CSV table of C-alpha atoms in Angstrom, one decimal:
chain,number,residue,atom,x,y,z
A,141,MET,CA,0.0,0.0,0.0
A,142,THR,CA,1.0,3.6,-0.5
A,143,THR,CA,2.4,5.3,2.6
A,144,PHE,CA,5.0,7.7,1.0
A,145,GLU,CA,7.4,6.8,3.8
A,146,ASN,CA,10.4,7.2,1.4
A,147,ASP,CA,9.5,10.9,0.8
A,148,ILE,CA,10.1,12.4,4.3
A,149,THR,CA,9.1,15.9,3.1
A,150,TYR,CA,5.7,14.8,1.9
A,151,TYR,CA,5.2,12.4,4.8
A,152,MET,CA,5.7,15.4,7.1
A,153,VAL,CA,3.1,17.4,5.1
A,154,LYS,CA,0.7,14.5,5.4
A,155,SER,CA,1.4,14.2,9.2
A,156,LEU,CA,0.8,17.9,9.6
A,157,VAL,CA,-2.6,17.5,7.9
A,158,VAL,CA,-3.5,14.6,10.2
A,159,VAL,CA,-2.3,16.3,13.4
A,160,VAL,CA,-4.0,19.7,12.7
A,161,SER,CA,-7.2,17.9,11.6
A,162,THR,CA,-7.2,15.8,14.8
A,163,LEU,CA,-6.8,18.9,16.9
A,164,LEU,CA,-9.7,20.5,15.1
A,165,MET,CA,-11.8,17.4,15.6
A,166,MET,CA,-11.0,17.4,19.3
A,167,SER,CA,-11.8,21.1,19.5
A,168,SER,CA,-15.1,20.8,17.5
A,169,CYS,CA,-17.1,19.8,20.6
A,170,MET,CA,-15.0,21.8,23.1
A,171,LYS,CA,-15.8,24.9,25.1
A,172,ILE,CA,-12.7,27.1,25.1
A,173,LYS,CA,-11.8,29.5,27.9
A,174,TYR,CA,-8.7,31.3,26.7
A,175,THR,CA,-8.1,34.1,24.2
A,176,PHE,CA,-7.3,33.4,20.5
A,177,LYS,CA,-3.7,34.6,20.8
A,178,LYS,CA,-2.9,32.2,23.7
A,179,ILE,CA,-4.5,29.3,21.9
A,180,LEU,CA,-2.7,30.1,18.6
A,181,ALA,CA,0.6,30.3,20.5
A,182,ALA,CA,0.0,26.9,22.1
A,183,PHE,CA,-1.0,25.3,18.8
A,184,VAL,CA,2.0,26.7,16.9
A,185,GLY,CA,4.4,25.4,19.5
A,186,TYR,CA,2.8,22.0,19.5
A,187,ILE,CA,2.9,21.8,15.7
A,188,LEU,CA,6.6,22.7,15.6
A,189,TRP,CA,7.3,20.0,18.2
A,190,THR,CA,5.3,17.5,16.1
A,191,GLY,CA,7.3,18.4,13.0
A,192,VAL,CA,10.7,18.0,14.7
A,193,PHE,CA,9.7,14.7,16.2
A,194,THR,CA,8.3,13.3,13.0
A,195,PHE,CA,11.4,14.3,11.0
A,196,ALA,CA,13.8,12.9,13.5
A,197,SER,CA,11.9,9.7,14.1
A,198,MET,CA,11.4,8.9,10.4
A,199,LYS,CA,15.1,9.5,9.8
A,200,LEU,CA,16.2,7.3,12.7
A,201,TRP,CA,13.6,4.5,13.0
A,202,GLY,CA,11.2,4.6,10.1
A,203,ILE,CA,7.4,4.7,9.8
A,204,VAL,CA,6.4,1.8,12.1
A,205,VAL,CA,8.4,3.0,15.2
A,206,THR,CA,7.1,6.6,14.5
A,207,LEU,CA,3.5,5.4,14.6
A,208,ARG,CA,4.2,3.4,17.8
A,209,LEU,CA,5.6,6.4,19.5
A,210,SER,CA,2.9,8.8,18.2
A,211,ILE,CA,0.5,8.2,21.1
A,212,PRO,CA,2.8,9.2,24.0
A,213,VAL,CA,4.8,11.8,22.0
A,214,ILE,CA,2.1,13.4,19.8
A,215,SER,CA,-1.4,12.5,21.0
A,216,VAL,CA,-0.9,12.8,24.7
A,217,PRO,CA,0.7,16.4,24.5
A,218,ALA,CA,-2.3,17.4,22.3
A,219,MET,CA,-4.8,16.2,24.9
A,220,VAL,CA,-2.8,18.0,27.7
A,221,ILE,CA,-2.9,21.3,25.8
A,222,LEU,CA,-6.6,21.0,25.0
A,223,TYR,CA,-7.3,19.9,28.6
A,224,PHE,CA,-6.0,23.2,29.9
A,225,ILE,CA,-7.8,25.5,27.4
A,226,SER,CA,-11.2,23.9,27.8
A,227,ASN,CA,-14.0,24.3,30.3
A,228,TYR,CA,-14.8,20.6,30.5
A,229,SER,CA,-14.5,18.7,33.7
A,230,PRO,CA,-11.3,16.6,33.8
A,231,TRP,CA,-12.6,13.2,32.8
A,232,GLN,CA,-15.2,14.6,30.3
A,233,ALA,CA,-12.3,16.2,28.5
A,234,VAL,CA,-10.3,13.0,28.4
A,235,PHE,CA,-13.3,11.1,27.1
A,236,ASN,CA,-13.9,13.7,24.3
A,237,TYR,CA,-10.3,13.8,23.2
A,238,THR,CA,-9.6,10.1,23.2
A,239,MET,CA,-12.9,9.5,21.4
A,240,GLN,CA,-11.9,12.0,18.7
A,241,LEU,CA,-8.4,10.4,18.5
A,242,SER,CA,-9.8,6.9,17.9
A,243,VAL,CA,-12.0,8.3,15.1
A,244,SER,CA,-9.1,10.2,13.6
A,245,VAL,CA,-6.9,7.1,13.7
A,246,ILE,CA,-9.4,5.0,11.7
A,247,LEU,CA,-9.9,8.0,9.3
A,248,ALA,CA,-6.1,8.2,8.6
A,249,MET,CA,-5.9,4.4,8.1
A,250,SER,CA,-8.9,4.5,5.7
A,251,GLN,CA,-7.4,7.3,3.8
A,252,THR,CA,-4.2,5.4,3.2
A,253,ILE,CA,-6.1,2.3,2.1
A,254,ALA,CA,-8.3,4.4,-0.2
A,255,VAL,CA,-5.3,6.0,-2.0
A,256,SER,CA,-3.7,2.6,-2.4
A,257,VAL,CA,-6.8,1.0,-3.8
A,258,LEU,CA,-7.3,3.9,-6.3
A,259,GLY,CA,-3.6,3.9,-7.2
A,260,GLY,CA,-3.3,7.6,-6.5
A,261,GLY,CA,-0.3,9.7,-5.9
A,262,LYS,CA,0.6,12.5,-3.5
A,263,LEU,CA,-2.0,15.0,-4.8
A,264,MET,CA,-4.8,12.5,-4.5
A,265,ASP,CA,-3.6,11.5,-1.1
A,266,LEU,CA,-3.6,15.1,0.1
A,267,ILE,CA,-7.1,15.8,-1.4
A,268,ILE,CA,-8.6,12.7,0.1
A,269,ARG,CA,-7.2,13.5,3.6
A,270,ILE,CA,-8.2,17.2,3.6
A,271,ALA,CA,-11.7,16.4,2.2
A,272,SER,CA,-12.5,13.5,4.5
A,273,TYR,CA,-11.3,15.4,7.6
A,274,SER,CA,-13.1,18.6,6.6
A,275,LEU,CA,-16.3,16.6,6.1
A,276,CYS,CA,-15.9,14.9,9.5
A,277,ILE,CA,-15.2,18.3,11.3
A,278,PHE,CA,-18.2,19.9,9.6
A,279,ALA,CA,-20.5,17.1,10.6
A,280,GLU,CA,-19.3,17.3,14.3
A,281,LEU,CA,-19.7,21.0,14.4
A,282,LYS,CA,-23.2,20.9,12.9
A,283,PHE,CA,-24.7,17.8,14.6
A,284,LEU,CA,-22.6,16.9,17.7
A,285,ARG,CA,-21.4,20.1,19.3
A,286,LYS,CA,-24.7,21.3,20.8
A,287,LYS,CA,-25.7,17.7,21.8
A,288,PHE,CA,-22.3,17.0,23.4
A,289,ALA,CA,-22.6,20.2,25.4
A,290,LEU,CA,-25.9,18.9,26.9
A,291,LEU,CA,-23.9,16.1,28.6
A,292,ASP,CA,-22.3,18.5,31.1
A,293,TYR,CA,-24.9,17.2,33.6
A,294,ILE,CA,-23.0,13.9,34.0
A,295,PRO,CA,-20.8,13.9,37.1
A,296,ASP,CA,-17.1,13.8,36.5
A,297,LYS,CA,-16.7,10.4,38.2
A,298,ASN,CA,-19.1,8.8,35.7
A,299,TRP,CA,-17.0,10.2,32.8
A,300,ARG,CA,-14.0,8.5,34.4
A,301,ALA,CA,-15.5,5.0,33.8
A,302,LEU,CA,-16.7,5.9,30.3
A,303,THR,CA,-13.2,7.2,29.3
A,304,PHE,CA,-11.8,3.6,29.3
A,305,VAL,CA,-13.9,2.9,26.2
A,306,PRO,CA,-12.2,5.3,23.7
A,307,ILE,CA,-8.8,4.8,25.4
A,308,GLY,CA,-9.2,1.0,24.8
A,309,PHE,CA,-10.2,1.4,21.2
A,310,THR,CA,-7.3,3.8,20.5
A,311,VAL,CA,-4.7,1.5,21.9
A,312,LEU,CA,-6.3,-1.4,20.1
A,313,PHE,CA,-6.1,0.4,16.8
A,314,PHE,CA,-2.4,1.2,17.3
A,315,LEU,CA,-1.6,-2.4,18.3
A,316,ILE,CA,-3.4,-3.9,15.3
A,317,GLY,CA,-2.0,-1.3,13.0
A,318,THR,CA,1.7,-1.6,13.9
A,319,TYR,CA,2.2,-5.1,15.4
A,320,PRO,CA,3.8,-7.3,14.3
A,321,VAL,CA,4.0,-5.3,11.1
A,322,HIS,CA,2.4,-2.2,9.6
A,323,TYR,CA,-1.3,-2.8,8.7
A,324,THR,CA,-0.6,-2.0,5.0
A,325,GLU,CA,1.6,-5.2,4.9
A,326,SER,CA,-1.1,-7.5,6.4
A,327,VAL,CA,-4.5,-8.1,5.0
A,328,SER,CA,-5.7,-9.8,8.2
A,329,ASN,CA,-4.7,-6.7,10.3
A,330,THR,CA,-6.7,-4.5,7.9
A,331,ILE,CA,-9.8,-6.8,8.4
A,332,TYR,CA,-9.3,-6.7,12.1
A,333,ILE,CA,-9.1,-2.9,12.1
A,334,TYR,CA,-12.5,-2.6,10.3
A,335,ALA,CA,-14.1,-5.3,12.5
A,336,VAL,CA,-13.0,-3.2,15.6
A,337,THR,CA,-14.2,0.0,13.9
A,338,ALA,CA,-17.7,-1.5,13.5
A,339,VAL,CA,-17.8,-2.4,17.1
A,340,MET,CA,-16.4,1.0,18.1
A,341,LEU,CA,-19.0,3.0,16.1
A,342,LEU,CA,-21.8,0.8,17.5
A,343,THR,CA,-20.5,1.3,21.1
A,344,TYR,CA,-20.3,5.1,20.6
A,345,VAL,CA,-23.8,5.2,19.3
A,346,ILE,CA,-25.2,3.2,22.2
A,347,ILE,CA,-23.3,5.3,24.7
A,348,PHE,CA,-24.5,8.6,23.1
A,349,LEU,CA,-28.1,7.5,22.8
A,350,SER,CA,-28.0,6.3,26.4
A,351,LEU,CA,-26.6,9.6,27.7
A,352,VAL,CA,-29.1,11.6,25.7
A,353,SER,CA,-31.9,9.5,27.0
A,354,GLN,CA,-30.7,10.1,30.6
A,355,TYR,CA,-30.5,13.9,29.7
A,356,ASN,CA,-34.1,14.0,28.5
A,357,LEU,CA,-35.2,12.1,31.7
A,358,GLN,CA,-33.3,14.5,33.9
A,359,LEU,CA,-34.6,17.5,31.9
A,360,SER,CA,-38.2,16.3,32.6
A,361,GLU,CA,-37.3,16.0,36.3
A,362,TYR,CA,-35.6,19.4,36.1
A,363,THR,CA,-38.7,21.0,34.7
A,364,ASN,CA,-40.7,19.6,37.5
A,365,SER,CA,-38.1,21.0,39.9
A,366,ILE,CA,-38.5,24.5,38.4
A,367,LEU,CA,-42.3,24.3,38.8
A,368,THR,CA,-41.7,23.2,42.4
A,369,SER,CA,-39.3,26.0,43.0
A,370,GLN,CA,-41.8,28.5,41.7
A,371,SER,CA,-44.5,27.0,43.8
A,372,GLU,CA,-42.3,27.4,46.9
A,373,SER,CA,-41.6,31.0,45.9
A,374,PHE,CA,-45.3,31.7,45.7
A,375,GLN,CA,-45.8,30.0,49.1
A,376,LYS,CA,-43.1,32.3,50.6
A,377,GLN,CA,-44.9,35.3,49.1
A,378,LEU,CA,-48.2,34.2,50.6
A,379,GLU,CA,-46.7,33.5,54.0
A,380,ALA,CA,-45.0,36.9,54.1
A,381,ILE,CA,-48.2,38.7,53.0
A,382,ASN,CA,-50.3,36.7,55.5
A,383,SER,CA,-47.9,37.5,58.3
A,384,THR,CA,-48.2,41.2,57.5
A,385,GLU,CA,-52.0,41.1,57.4
A,386,GLU,CA,-52.0,39.2,60.7
A,387,GLN,CA,-49.9,42.0,62.3
A,388,VAL,CA,-52.2,44.6,61.0
A,389,ARG,CA,-55.3,42.7,62.4
A,390,ILE,CA,-53.6,42.4,65.8
A,391,MET,CA,-52.7,46.1,65.8
A,392,ARG,CA,-56.3,47.0,65.0
A,393,HIS,CA,-57.6,44.9,67.9
A,394,ASN,CA,-55.0,46.3,70.3
A,395,LEU,CA,-55.8,49.9,69.2
A,396,ARG,CA,-59.4,49.5,70.3
A,397,TYR,CA,-58.2,48.3,73.7
A,398,ASN,CA,-55.6,51.1,74.0
A,399,LEU,CA,-58.2,53.8,73.3
A,400,ILE,CA,-60.4,52.4,76.1
A,401,VAL,CA,-57.4,52.5,78.5
A,402,LEU,CA,-56.5,56.1,77.5
A,403,SER,CA,-60.2,57.2,77.8
A,404,ASP,CA,-60.4,55.8,81.3
A,405,MET,CA,-57.1,57.6,82.3
A,406,LEU,CA,-58.2,60.9,80.9
A,407,THR,CA,-61.7,60.6,82.6
A,408,ALA,CA,-59.9,60.0,85.9
A,409,GLY,CA,-57.7,63.0,85.3
A,410,ASP,CA,-54.5,61.0,85.1
A,411,THR,CA,-53.0,63.1,82.3
A,412,SER,CA,-49.3,62.2,83.1
A,413,GLY,CA,-50.2,58.5,83.1
A,414,ALA,CA,-52.0,58.9,79.7
A,415,LEU,CA,-49.0,60.6,78.2
A,416,GLU,CA,-46.6,57.9,79.5
A,417,TYR,CA,-49.0,55.2,78.1
A,418,LEU,CA,-49.0,57.0,74.7
A,419,GLY,CA,-45.2,57.1,74.7
A,420,SER,CA,-45.0,53.4,75.5
A,421,PHE,CA,-47.6,52.6,72.8
A,422,GLY,CA,-45.7,54.7,70.2
A,423,GLN,CA,-42.5,52.9,71.0
A,424,LYS,CA,-44.1,49.5,70.5
A,425,LEU,CA,-45.5,50.7,67.1
A,426,ASP,CA,-42.0,51.8,66.1
A,427,GLU,CA,-40.5,48.4,67.1
A,428,SER,CA,-43.2,46.4,65.3
A,429,GLN,CA,-43.1,48.5,62.1
A,430,LYS,CA,-41.8,46.8,59.1
A,431,GLU,CA,-39.7,48.7,56.6
A,432,VAL,CA,-41.4,49.3,53.3
A,433,TYR,CA,-39.2,48.6,50.4
A,434,CYS,CA,-41.8,48.8,47.6
A,435,SER,CA,-45.3,50.1,47.2
A,436,ASN,CA,-46.4,46.8,45.7
A,437,SER,CA,-47.4,44.6,48.6
A,438,THR,CA,-46.4,41.3,47.0
A,439,ALA,CA,-42.9,42.5,45.9
A,440,ASN,CA,-42.4,44.2,49.3
A,441,ALA,CA,-43.2,40.9,51.1
A,442,ILE,CA,-40.6,39.1,49.1
A,443,LEU,CA,-38.0,41.8,49.6
A,444,ALA,CA,-38.7,41.9,53.4
A,445,TYR,CA,-38.5,38.1,53.6
A,446,TYR,CA,-35.0,37.8,51.9
A,447,ILE,CA,-33.6,40.9,53.5
A,448,ASP,CA,-34.4,39.5,56.9
A,449,ARG,CA,-32.7,36.3,55.9
A,450,ALA,CA,-29.7,38.2,54.6
A,451,GLU,CA,-29.3,40.3,57.7
A,452,SER,CA,-29.6,37.2,59.9
A,453,LYS,CA,-26.5,35.9,58.1
A,454,SER,CA,-24.6,39.1,58.8
A,455,ILE,CA,-25.0,40.3,55.2
A,456,LYS,CA,-25.1,44.1,54.7
A,457,THR,CA,-28.0,45.1,52.5
A,458,LYS,CA,-28.8,48.2,50.4
A,459,VAL,CA,-32.2,48.4,48.7
A,460,GLN,CA,-33.6,50.9,46.2
A,461,PHE,CA,-36.6,49.1,44.7
A,462,ALA,CA,-39.5,50.5,42.9
A,463,MET,CA,-42.1,49.0,40.5
A,464,PRO,CA,-44.0,50.8,37.7
A,465,GLU,CA,-47.8,50.7,38.0
A,466,ASN,CA,-48.1,49.4,34.4
A,467,ILE,CA,-45.5,46.6,34.6
A,468,SER,CA,-45.7,44.5,31.5
A,469,VAL,CA,-45.4,41.0,33.1
A,470,ASP,CA,-47.5,38.9,35.4
A,471,ILE,CA,-46.7,40.0,39.0
A,472,MET,CA,-46.6,36.5,40.4
A,473,ASP,CA,-44.1,35.3,37.7
A,474,PHE,CA,-42.0,38.5,38.2
A,475,THR,CA,-41.8,38.1,42.0
A,476,ALA,CA,-41.0,34.4,41.7
A,477,ALA,CA,-38.1,35.3,39.4
A,478,VAL,CA,-36.9,38.0,41.9
A,479,ALA,CA,-37.3,35.5,44.8
A,480,ASN,CA,-35.2,32.9,43.0
A,481,ALA,CA,-32.5,35.5,42.2
A,482,LEU,CA,-32.5,36.7,45.9
A,483,GLU,CA,-32.3,33.1,47.1
A,484,ASN,CA,-29.2,32.5,44.9
A,485,ALA,CA,-27.7,35.8,46.0
A,486,VAL,CA,-28.2,35.3,49.7
A,487,ASN,CA,-26.8,31.7,49.5
A,488,ALA,CA,-23.7,32.8,47.6
A,489,CYS,CA,-23.1,35.8,49.8
A,490,ALA,CA,-23.4,33.8,53.0
A,491,LYS,CA,-20.3,31.8,52.0
A,492,VAL,CA,-18.1,34.9,51.9
A,493,SER,CA,-15.8,35.2,55.0
A,494,GLY,CA,-15.3,38.2,57.1
A,495,GLY,CA,-17.2,41.4,56.9
A,496,LYS,CA,-17.4,41.5,53.1
A,497,LYS,CA,-20.9,40.1,52.8
A,498,LYS,CA,-22.9,42.6,50.8
A,499,LEU,CA,-26.2,42.5,48.9
A,500,ARG,CA,-27.4,45.3,46.7
A,501,ILE,CA,-30.9,45.5,45.2
A,502,LYS,CA,-31.9,48.3,42.9
A,503,THR,CA,-34.2,49.2,40.0
A,504,THR,CA,-34.0,51.8,37.2
A,505,GLU,CA,-36.8,53.1,35.0
A,506,SER,CA,-35.3,55.2,32.3
A,507,LYS,CA,-36.0,53.6,28.9
A,508,GLN,CA,-36.6,50.1,30.3
A,509,TYR,CA,-37.4,48.7,33.7
A,510,ILE,CA,-34.3,47.0,35.0
A,511,VAL,CA,-33.9,45.0,38.2
A,512,GLU,CA,-30.3,44.6,39.4
A,513,ILE,CA,-29.3,42.2,42.2
A,514,ALA,CA,-25.6,42.2,43.1
A,515,ASN,CA,-23.8,40.3,45.8
A,516,ASN,CA,-20.2,39.4,46.8
A,517,TYR,CA,-19.2,35.8,46.2
A,518,THR,CA,-16.2,33.5,46.8
A,519,GLY,CA,-14.7,31.0,44.4
A,520,LYS,CA,-14.9,30.9,40.6
A,521,VAL,CA,-18.0,31.5,38.5
A,522,SER,CA,-18.4,29.6,35.2
A,523,PHE,CA,-21.1,30.0,32.5
A,524,ASP,CA,-22.6,27.5,30.1
A,525,GLU,CA,-23.1,28.1,26.3
A,526,GLU,CA,-26.5,29.8,27.1
A,527,GLY,CA,-24.7,32.4,29.2
A,528,LEU,CA,-26.2,31.0,32.5
A,529,PRO,CA,-24.0,30.5,35.6
A,530,ILE,CA,-23.1,26.9,36.3
A,531,SER,CA,-23.6,25.5,39.7
A,532,LYS,CA,-21.1,22.9,40.8
A,533,GLU,CA,-23.2,21.7,43.7
A,534,SER,CA,-25.6,18.8,43.3
A,535,GLY,CA,-29.3,19.9,43.5
A,536,HIS,CA,-28.4,23.6,42.8
A,537,GLY,CA,-29.0,25.7,39.7
A,538,ILE,CA,-32.8,25.2,39.6
A,539,GLY,CA,-33.4,28.8,40.6
A,540,THR,CA,-31.2,30.0,37.7
A,541,ARG,CA,-33.2,27.9,35.2
A,542,SER,CA,-36.4,29.2,36.7
A,543,ILE,CA,-35.3,32.8,36.1
A,544,SER,CA,-34.3,31.9,32.6
A,545,ALA,CA,-37.7,30.3,32.0
A,546,PHE,CA,-39.3,33.6,33.2
A,547,ALA,CA,-37.1,35.6,30.8
A,548,GLN,CA,-38.0,33.4,27.8
A,549,LYS,CA,-41.7,33.5,28.6
A,550,ASN,CA,-41.8,37.3,29.0
A,551,ASN,CA,-39.2,38.4,26.3
A,552,ALA,CA,-37.0,39.7,29.1
A,553,VAL,CA,-33.2,39.9,28.9
A,554,LEU,CA,-30.9,38.4,31.5
A,555,ASP,CA,-27.5,40.0,31.9
A,556,TYR,CA,-24.9,38.4,34.1
A,557,ASP,CA,-21.7,40.3,35.1
A,558,VAL,CA,-18.8,39.1,37.2
A,559,THR,CA,-16.4,42.0,38.1
A,560,ASP,CA,-14.1,42.5,41.2
A,561,LYS,CA,-15.8,39.7,43.2
A,562,TRP,CA,-19.2,41.2,42.6
A,563,PHE,CA,-21.8,38.9,40.9
A,564,LYS,CA,-24.5,41.0,39.2
A,565,LEU,CA,-27.8,39.8,37.7
A,566,ARG,CA,-29.8,42.3,35.6
A,567,ILE,CA,-33.3,41.5,34.5
A,568,VAL,CA,-34.3,43.8,31.7
A,569,LEU,CA,-38.1,43.8,31.1
A,570,PRO,CA,-39.7,44.8,27.9
A,571,ASN,CA,-41.3,48.2,27.7
A,572,ALA,CA,-44.8,48.3,29.3
A,573,GLU,CA,-47.6,49.0,26.9
A,574,LYS,CA,-48.8,52.6,27.2
């Protein structure tokens, strides 16, 4: 078969196509966290290293030894580089890269076999390699990238077990392809390679369908959790409102009693006693008075509830909240979204050590109605492809999805900002109809 091993210059060109294409395949389903310049510098350095190794190895040992050394010397460094520039969890990254490597290996072998069967030369070899890799990368970008991103829900320890599948296939391909001789010199080795390929593709399809099925099941449970979260928010609103109404009812009842006591004192001529009683009554009123944050009773009840919670956790609060009379969304949906945002903010802020716990709530009504909730936080904040913050803790993140569902339902815009250890959420509502 045609390997062009005697033409080291072209073999290096071919290797460069394979290496760059494999990198692009690995990157096709990857979330990148660094700037383009840093990534380009890393890739250029890696490609130079690959070129030096390929040239030296081909000169010293030939094609078979070069292929045998390619996993530890070429493939592993590529995966290390991609691992550090991606946002994947450790084992999910390894699974993705080794899966792509196993596919790239069978593509490269198939390209060599195709050129040999067609009796082509270097030009045909180059065209077939570039065309087949380009088609594969395009297909992965179009059909797999978004679906693979959905699988972030899988715990990292589960990816660890799955990773042994692509690692096993990759090692098996290299063993069959280079032992005891190069696969191009053994028909039986070529048959074994495609038999393993059929098993590999079937295994990947089964794994992927199983993971997507689990995702759909979890999404259904997740939707139910959002509804439950909203229901709990509504319940907190009702409890806060009912508590306020109960206090008003008690005050009305006590006011009638207090007026009777004052009347008796004044009738008896006890003016000083009546004045002292009024002073005591006024002090009790001041102590029982709840601060009013907003003219809307529902929103005010929610604000009072979470501000009390924040202050009980030694969080300093600053509130400047107002609501337009003609707000364009359902008040219960809106207050549920605010409640979920405040729940997340209080929980995050409570983890901050020392006296740096601060929570700010404010609204603006210039061209649009904007609610901003800002809090200090500790640790690192990551965002998914939808721009929503990712929760690393099991059972968390439901409130964030609930806020997102509110925004989608009401054509609102969510703006997350992380600056100087301040986490800010802005909910921008559409203009109210005049």
